Amino acid sequence: MELTGNTVLITGGRSGIGAGLAKAFHELGNQVVVAGRRRDQLDAVAHAHPGMATLELDITDPSSVTEASAALLRDHPKLNVLINSSATMLGDDPGHRMDEADTTTQVAVNLLGPVRLTSALMPHLRRQPRAHIVYTSSTLGFAPIALFAIYSATKAALHSYILSQRFLLKESSVTVQEIIPPWVGNGLAGSPDHPLAMPLDSFIAQTMQMLATDAAEVLVKEAAACRNNAGPDEHGFVDRLNTLFLAQSY
Ligand SMILES: NC(=O)c1ccc[n+]([C@@H]2O[C@H](COP(=O)([O-])OP(=O)(O)OC[C@H]3O[C@@H](n4cnc5c(N)ncnc54)[C@H](OP(=O)(O)O)[C@@H]3O)[C@@H](O)[C@H]2O)c1
């Protein structure tokens, strides 16, 4: 995509990767709208970045999606970029009884949320001369961490949905890109200084460079091994990854 001249909505733009992308697009002179659930936190974002707009949105609530989409298009009729970055990651253990609320929340935020919001904005985006939908999946959608089983599964499902949507939009003015981050510091996985976590600044800089291309997948080199996992040795790769993760974490 062109990195300038856009009106960009970023869900989860208050923190982590979403905040990094919001800052980068804002500094390039784009009109950025940051969406999140809490007014006080959104006000702090607007205060720190004069010119950034904000939008109250709970992506798990269909009526909030409907109302926020209407307000967004009323106030920002030139919206042409949607970046879906909101997510939640809760530990679980499918070897034992699962927590019903945690399971439902992760599916609602990570899968139904971006599907629902993109659907609400799709008629508008299709009318734009050029529009871009960006999703943030995860390497864990390709190689799961067993103690984040539902989170990993939501990202695998999101990837599948993205493939379908990209195919159906290929003759349209709308492009679809999938950012597949590795473990990035300062976000939902915590541990900004962990030696295995990619520094946020470096991740955002490389991601912006790749968003400027037509690449369907935005894949930094740190993410490549997990992304390319699926194949005859998939189970072996997942076993080695989880053994490494458990050795590092516990
Ligand atoms: N950091 C990593 O290591 C990593 C690795 C791979 C993939 N990713 C993906 O990258 C994206 C960004 O992650 P991050 O690390 O930057 O996470 P983060 O800092 O925890 O940000 C997550 C954002 O999601 C928003 N959110 C959560 N529930 C929501 C809801 N119901 N409605 C609307 N917004 C909601 C939060 O906004 P409010 O609290 O303001 O509502 C928050 O700003 C996610 O899709 C994540 O899965 C991250």
Short mmCIF file of C-alpha atoms and ligand atoms in Angstrom, two decimals:
data_model
loop_
_atom_site.label_atom_id
_atom_site.label_comp_id
_atom_site.label_asym_id
_atom_site.label_seq_id
_atom_site.Cartn_x
_atom_site.Cartn_y
_atom_site.Cartn_z
CA MET A 1 0.00 0.00 0.00
CA GLU A 2 0.95 3.63 -0.27
CA LEU A 3 2.10 4.70 3.19
CA THR A 4 0.88 8.28 2.87
CA GLY A 5 -2.41 10.03 2.12
CA ASN A 6 -4.56 7.52 3.99
CA THR A 7 -7.22 7.59 6.66
CA VAL A 8 -6.37 4.64 8.89
CA LEU A 9 -8.41 2.93 11.60
CA ILE A 10 -6.30 0.84 13.99
CA THR A 11 -8.03 -1.39 16.53
CA GLY A 12 -5.93 -2.08 19.60
CA GLY A 13 -4.03 1.09 18.68
CA ARG A 14 -3.63 2.16 22.29
CA SER A 15 -0.90 -0.33 23.08
CA GLY A 16 1.80 -2.62 21.78
CA ILE A 17 2.02 -3.31 18.06
CA GLY A 18 -1.15 -1.33 17.31
CA ALA A 19 0.27 1.72 19.07
CA GLY A 20 3.56 1.33 17.18
CA LEU A 21 1.74 1.22 13.85
CA ALA A 22 -0.49 4.17 14.86
CA LYS A 23 2.57 6.28 15.68
CA ALA A 24 4.34 5.30 12.45
CA PHE A 25 1.34 6.14 10.23
CA HIS A 26 0.72 9.36 12.18
CA GLU A 27 4.32 10.48 11.72
CA LEU A 28 3.96 9.93 7.97
CA GLY A 29 1.08 12.43 7.93
CA ASN A 30 -1.84 9.99 7.62
CA GLN A 31 -5.08 10.62 9.49
CA VAL A 32 -5.00 7.93 12.15
CA VAL A 33 -8.01 6.83 14.22
CA VAL A 34 -7.22 4.66 17.23
CA ALA A 35 -9.97 2.39 18.53
CA GLY A 36 -10.22 0.92 22.00
CA ARG A 37 -12.63 0.24 24.83
CA ARG A 38 -11.83 2.92 27.39
CA ARG A 39 -12.39 6.64 26.89
CA ASP A 40 -9.74 7.74 29.43
CA GLN A 41 -7.06 5.67 27.70
CA LEU A 42 -8.10 6.93 24.27
CA ASP A 43 -7.95 10.52 25.55
CA ALA A 44 -4.37 9.87 26.71
CA VAL A 45 -3.47 8.64 23.20
CA ALA A 46 -5.00 11.75 21.59
CA HIS A 47 -3.19 13.99 24.08
CA ALA A 48 0.18 12.35 23.37
CA HIS A 49 -0.29 12.55 19.58
CA PRO A 50 -2.04 15.76 18.55
CA GLY A 51 -4.11 15.16 15.43
CA MET A 52 -4.78 11.49 16.13
CA ALA A 53 -8.48 10.73 16.43
CA THR A 54 -10.04 8.10 18.66
CA LEU A 55 -13.03 5.79 18.59
CA GLU A 56 -14.68 3.92 21.44
CA LEU A 57 -15.19 0.31 20.39
CA ASP A 58 -15.71 -3.01 22.10
CA ILE A 59 -15.05 -5.42 19.28
CA THR A 60 -16.87 -8.26 21.08
CA ASP A 61 -20.15 -6.34 21.13
CA PRO A 62 -22.08 -6.34 17.81
CA SER A 63 -24.01 -3.17 18.70
CA SER A 64 -20.76 -1.39 19.60
CA VAL A 65 -19.31 -2.41 16.22
CA THR A 66 -22.40 -1.10 14.43
CA GLU A 67 -22.48 2.21 16.32
CA ALA A 68 -18.72 2.79 16.16
CA SER A 69 -18.63 2.03 12.42
CA ALA A 70 -21.41 4.55 11.75
CA ALA A 71 -19.67 7.24 13.83
CA LEU A 72 -16.34 6.49 12.16
CA LEU A 73 -17.68 6.84 8.63
CA ARG A 74 -19.60 9.98 9.56
CA ASP A 75 -16.49 11.66 11.03
CA HIS A 76 -13.92 10.14 8.64
CA PRO A 77 -15.61 9.54 5.30
CA LYS A 78 -12.25 9.06 3.57
CA LEU A 79 -11.39 5.97 5.64
CA ASN A 80 -9.47 3.64 3.34
CA VAL A 81 -7.25 1.53 5.63
CA LEU A 82 -8.42 -0.84 8.37
CA ILE A 83 -5.75 -2.38 10.58
CA ASN A 84 -7.10 -5.08 12.88
CA SER A 85 -4.65 -5.32 15.77
CA SER A 86 -6.83 -5.95 18.84
CA ALA A 87 -6.50 -9.31 20.54
CA THR A 88 -6.31 -10.98 23.89
CA MET A 89 -4.11 -13.91 24.91
CA LEU A 90 -5.09 -15.99 27.94
CA GLY A 91 -3.27 -19.06 29.12
CA ASP A 92 -5.09 -22.39 29.04
CA ASP A 93 -4.43 -26.10 29.07
CA PRO A 94 -6.51 -28.33 26.82
CA GLY A 95 -5.09 -31.31 28.73
CA HIS A 96 -7.45 -30.29 31.55
CA ARG A 97 -10.90 -28.74 31.91
CA MET A 98 -10.97 -25.41 30.07
CA ASP A 99 -12.30 -22.13 31.43
CA GLU A 100 -15.49 -21.36 29.52
CA ALA A 101 -15.30 -17.56 29.86
CA ASP A 102 -11.63 -17.34 28.81
CA THR A 103 -12.25 -19.57 25.81
CA THR A 104 -15.27 -17.60 24.64
CA THR A 105 -13.56 -14.24 25.15
CA GLN A 106 -10.55 -15.16 23.05
CA VAL A 107 -12.68 -16.39 20.16
CA ALA A 108 -14.84 -13.26 20.41
CA VAL A 109 -11.94 -10.78 20.45
CA ASN A 110 -9.43 -12.48 18.17
CA LEU A 111 -11.63 -14.06 15.51
CA LEU A 112 -15.20 -12.76 15.61
CA GLY A 113 -14.01 -9.22 16.36
CA PRO A 114 -12.00 -8.58 13.19
CA VAL A 115 -14.50 -10.54 11.09
CA ARG A 116 -17.38 -8.46 12.46
CA LEU A 117 -15.66 -5.08 12.14
CA THR A 118 -14.33 -5.77 8.65
CA SER A 119 -17.77 -6.89 7.55
CA ALA A 120 -19.33 -3.67 8.85
CA LEU A 121 -16.81 -1.52 6.97
CA MET A 122 -16.59 -3.61 3.80
CA PRO A 123 -19.30 -1.83 1.76
CA HIS A 124 -17.56 1.49 2.42
CA LEU A 125 -14.08 0.12 1.71
CA ARG A 126 -15.22 -1.40 -1.59
CA ARG A 127 -16.39 2.03 -2.73
CA GLN A 128 -12.94 3.59 -2.22
CA PRO A 129 -10.58 3.96 -5.19
CA ARG A 130 -7.96 2.07 -3.19
CA ALA A 131 -8.45 0.44 0.18
CA HIS A 132 -6.46 -1.91 2.38
CA ILE A 133 -7.42 -4.35 5.09
CA VAL A 134 -4.60 -5.47 7.36
CA TYR A 135 -4.89 -8.25 9.92
CA THR A 136 -2.49 -9.13 12.69
CA SER A 137 -2.34 -12.87 13.10
CA SER A 138 0.62 -14.62 14.77
CA THR A 139 3.30 -17.20 14.22
CA LEU A 140 1.34 -19.18 16.84
CA GLY A 141 -1.37 -19.65 14.24
CA PHE A 142 1.16 -21.77 12.33
CA ALA A 143 3.03 -23.36 15.26
CA PRO A 144 0.97 -23.29 18.47
CA ILE A 145 2.24 -22.86 22.00
CA ALA A 146 0.29 -25.58 23.83
CA LEU A 147 -0.43 -23.48 26.92
CA PHE A 148 -2.02 -20.81 24.69
CA ALA A 149 -4.05 -23.31 22.70
CA ILE A 150 -7.20 -21.25 22.07
CA TYR A 151 -5.22 -18.09 21.27
CA SER A 152 -3.15 -20.09 18.76
CA ALA A 153 -6.29 -21.66 17.29
CA THR A 154 -7.99 -18.26 16.82
CA LYS A 155 -4.97 -17.06 14.84
CA ALA A 156 -4.98 -20.19 12.66
CA ALA A 157 -8.67 -19.60 11.97
CA LEU A 158 -8.04 -15.93 11.21
CA HIS A 159 -5.37 -16.91 8.69
CA SER A 160 -7.81 -19.23 6.92
CA TYR A 161 -10.47 -16.50 6.80
CA ILE A 162 -7.91 -14.05 5.37
CA LEU A 163 -7.07 -16.48 2.55
CA SER A 164 -10.75 -16.68 1.59
CA GLN A 165 -11.29 -12.94 1.79
CA ARG A 166 -8.20 -12.15 -0.29
CA PHE A 167 -9.37 -14.54 -3.01
CA LEU A 168 -12.83 -12.97 -3.10
CA LEU A 169 -11.45 -9.42 -3.28
CA LYS A 170 -8.79 -10.03 -5.91
CA GLU A 171 -10.74 -8.23 -8.66
CA SER A 172 -11.69 -5.35 -6.35
CA SER A 173 -9.93 -2.15 -5.22
CA VAL A 174 -9.36 -3.68 -1.79
CA THR A 175 -6.13 -5.46 -0.88
CA VAL A 176 -5.67 -7.74 2.11
CA GLN A 177 -2.40 -8.10 4.02
CA GLU A 178 -1.61 -10.34 6.97
CA ILE A 179 1.02 -9.29 9.47
CA ILE A 180 2.41 -12.44 11.11
CA PRO A 181 4.39 -11.24 14.12
CA PRO A 182 6.82 -13.37 16.07
CA TRP A 183 7.08 -12.76 19.82
CA VAL A 184 7.34 -8.97 20.09
CA GLY A 185 8.18 -7.16 23.34
CA ASN A 186 5.84 -4.56 24.90
CA GLY A 187 2.62 -6.31 23.85
CA LEU A 188 0.21 -8.94 25.08
CA ALA A 189 2.97 -11.49 25.54
CA GLY A 190 4.78 -9.14 27.98
CA SER A 191 8.48 -9.49 28.80
CA PRO A 192 9.82 -6.62 26.64
CA ASP A 193 13.41 -7.50 27.53
CA HIS A 194 13.17 -11.24 27.00
CA PRO A 195 16.03 -12.38 24.72
CA LEU A 196 13.60 -14.29 22.49
CA ALA A 197 11.25 -11.29 22.04
CA MET A 198 11.81 -9.00 19.04
CA PRO A 199 12.13 -5.33 20.07
CA LEU A 200 8.96 -3.42 19.18
CA ASP A 201 10.75 -0.55 17.37
CA SER A 202 12.63 -2.89 15.09
CA PHE A 203 9.47 -4.91 14.39
CA ILE A 204 7.47 -1.80 13.49
CA ALA A 205 10.22 -0.41 11.23
CA GLN A 206 10.47 -3.66 9.24
CA THR A 207 6.69 -4.09 9.15
CA MET A 208 6.15 -0.60 7.73
CA GLN A 209 8.67 -1.35 4.97
CA MET A 210 6.80 -4.52 4.04
CA LEU A 211 3.37 -2.89 4.23
CA ALA A 212 4.63 -0.57 1.51
CA THR A 213 4.90 -3.56 -0.82
CA ASP A 214 2.18 -5.73 -2.33
CA ALA A 215 3.23 -8.67 -0.13
CA ALA A 216 0.24 -10.71 1.01
CA GLU A 217 2.12 -11.62 4.18
CA VAL A 218 4.21 -9.25 6.24
CA LEU A 219 6.79 -11.58 7.67
CA VAL A 220 9.96 -10.46 9.45
CA LYS A 221 12.78 -12.99 9.33
CA GLU A 222 12.29 -13.84 13.04
CA ALA A 223 8.82 -15.19 12.13
CA ALA A 224 9.78 -17.24 9.10
CA ALA A 225 10.60 -20.60 10.74
CA CYS A 226 7.26 -20.82 12.54
CA ARG A 227 5.28 -19.51 9.56
CA ASN A 228 6.85 -22.13 7.33
CA ASN A 229 6.28 -24.92 9.84
CA ALA A 230 3.30 -26.71 8.35
CA GLY A 231 4.46 -29.77 6.46
CA PRO A 232 5.41 -33.40 7.02
CA ASP A 233 7.38 -32.57 10.21
CA GLU A 234 4.71 -30.29 11.70
CA HIS A 235 4.32 -32.33 14.87
CA GLY A 236 8.08 -32.53 15.39
CA PHE A 237 8.47 -28.76 14.97
CA VAL A 238 5.65 -28.03 17.43
CA ASP A 239 7.16 -30.47 19.91
CA ARG A 240 10.58 -28.78 19.73
CA LEU A 241 9.05 -25.28 19.95
CA ASN A 242 6.99 -26.15 23.02
CA THR A 243 9.92 -27.89 24.72
CA LEU A 244 12.00 -24.72 24.18
CA PHE A 245 9.15 -22.52 25.43
CA LEU A 246 8.66 -24.55 28.61
CA ALA A 247 12.40 -24.57 29.28
CA GLN A 248 12.52 -20.76 28.92
CA SER A 249 9.41 -19.97 30.92
CA TYR A 250 9.07 -22.33 33.83
N1 LIG B 1 3.16 -8.99 21.05
C1 LIG B 1 3.39 -10.17 20.48
O1 LIG B 1 4.34 -10.86 20.85
C2 LIG B 1 2.50 -10.66 19.36
C3 LIG B 1 2.94 -11.79 18.65
C4 LIG B 1 2.15 -12.27 17.61
C5 LIG B 1 0.96 -11.64 17.29
N2 LIG B 1 0.56 -10.54 18.01
C6 LIG B 1 -0.70 -9.91 17.63
O2 LIG B 1 -0.48 -8.54 17.40
C7 LIG B 1 -1.66 -7.80 17.75
C8 LIG B 1 -1.29 -6.74 18.77
O3 LIG B 1 -0.81 -7.38 19.94
P1 LIG B 1 -0.06 -6.59 21.07
O4 LIG B 1 1.03 -7.45 21.54
O5 LIG B 1 0.23 -5.23 20.63
O6 LIG B 1 -1.19 -6.59 22.23
P2 LIG B 1 -1.65 -5.52 23.29
O7 LIG B 1 -0.63 -4.47 23.54
O8 LIG B 1 -2.14 -6.31 24.47
O9 LIG B 1 -2.88 -4.83 22.56
C9 LIG B 1 -4.08 -5.50 22.40
C10 LIG B 1 -5.13 -4.45 22.14
O10 LIG B 1 -6.37 -5.12 21.92
C11 LIG B 1 -7.38 -4.28 22.36
N3 LIG B 1 -8.56 -5.04 22.74
C12 LIG B 1 -8.61 -6.11 23.55
N4 LIG B 1 -9.88 -6.49 23.72
C13 LIG B 1 -10.64 -5.65 22.96
C14 LIG B 1 -12.03 -5.52 22.72
N5 LIG B 1 -12.94 -6.36 23.28
N6 LIG B 1 -12.47 -4.54 21.90
C15 LIG B 1 -11.59 -3.69 21.33
N7 LIG B 1 -10.25 -3.75 21.52
C16 LIG B 1 -9.79 -4.73 22.34
C17 LIG B 1 -6.83 -3.52 23.56
O11 LIG B 1 -7.40 -2.23 23.53
P3 LIG B 1 -8.14 -1.56 24.79
O12 LIG B 1 -7.66 -2.25 26.02
O13 LIG B 1 -7.75 -0.14 24.70
O14 LIG B 1 -9.58 -1.78 24.52
C18 LIG B 1 -5.33 -3.48 23.31
O15 LIG B 1 -4.92 -2.20 22.89
C19 LIG B 1 -2.66 -8.83 18.29
O16 LIG B 1 -3.53 -9.22 17.27
C20 LIG B 1 -1.77 -9.99 18.70
O17 LIG B 1 -2.47 -11.20 18.68
C21 LIG B 1 1.30 -10.04 19.04
#
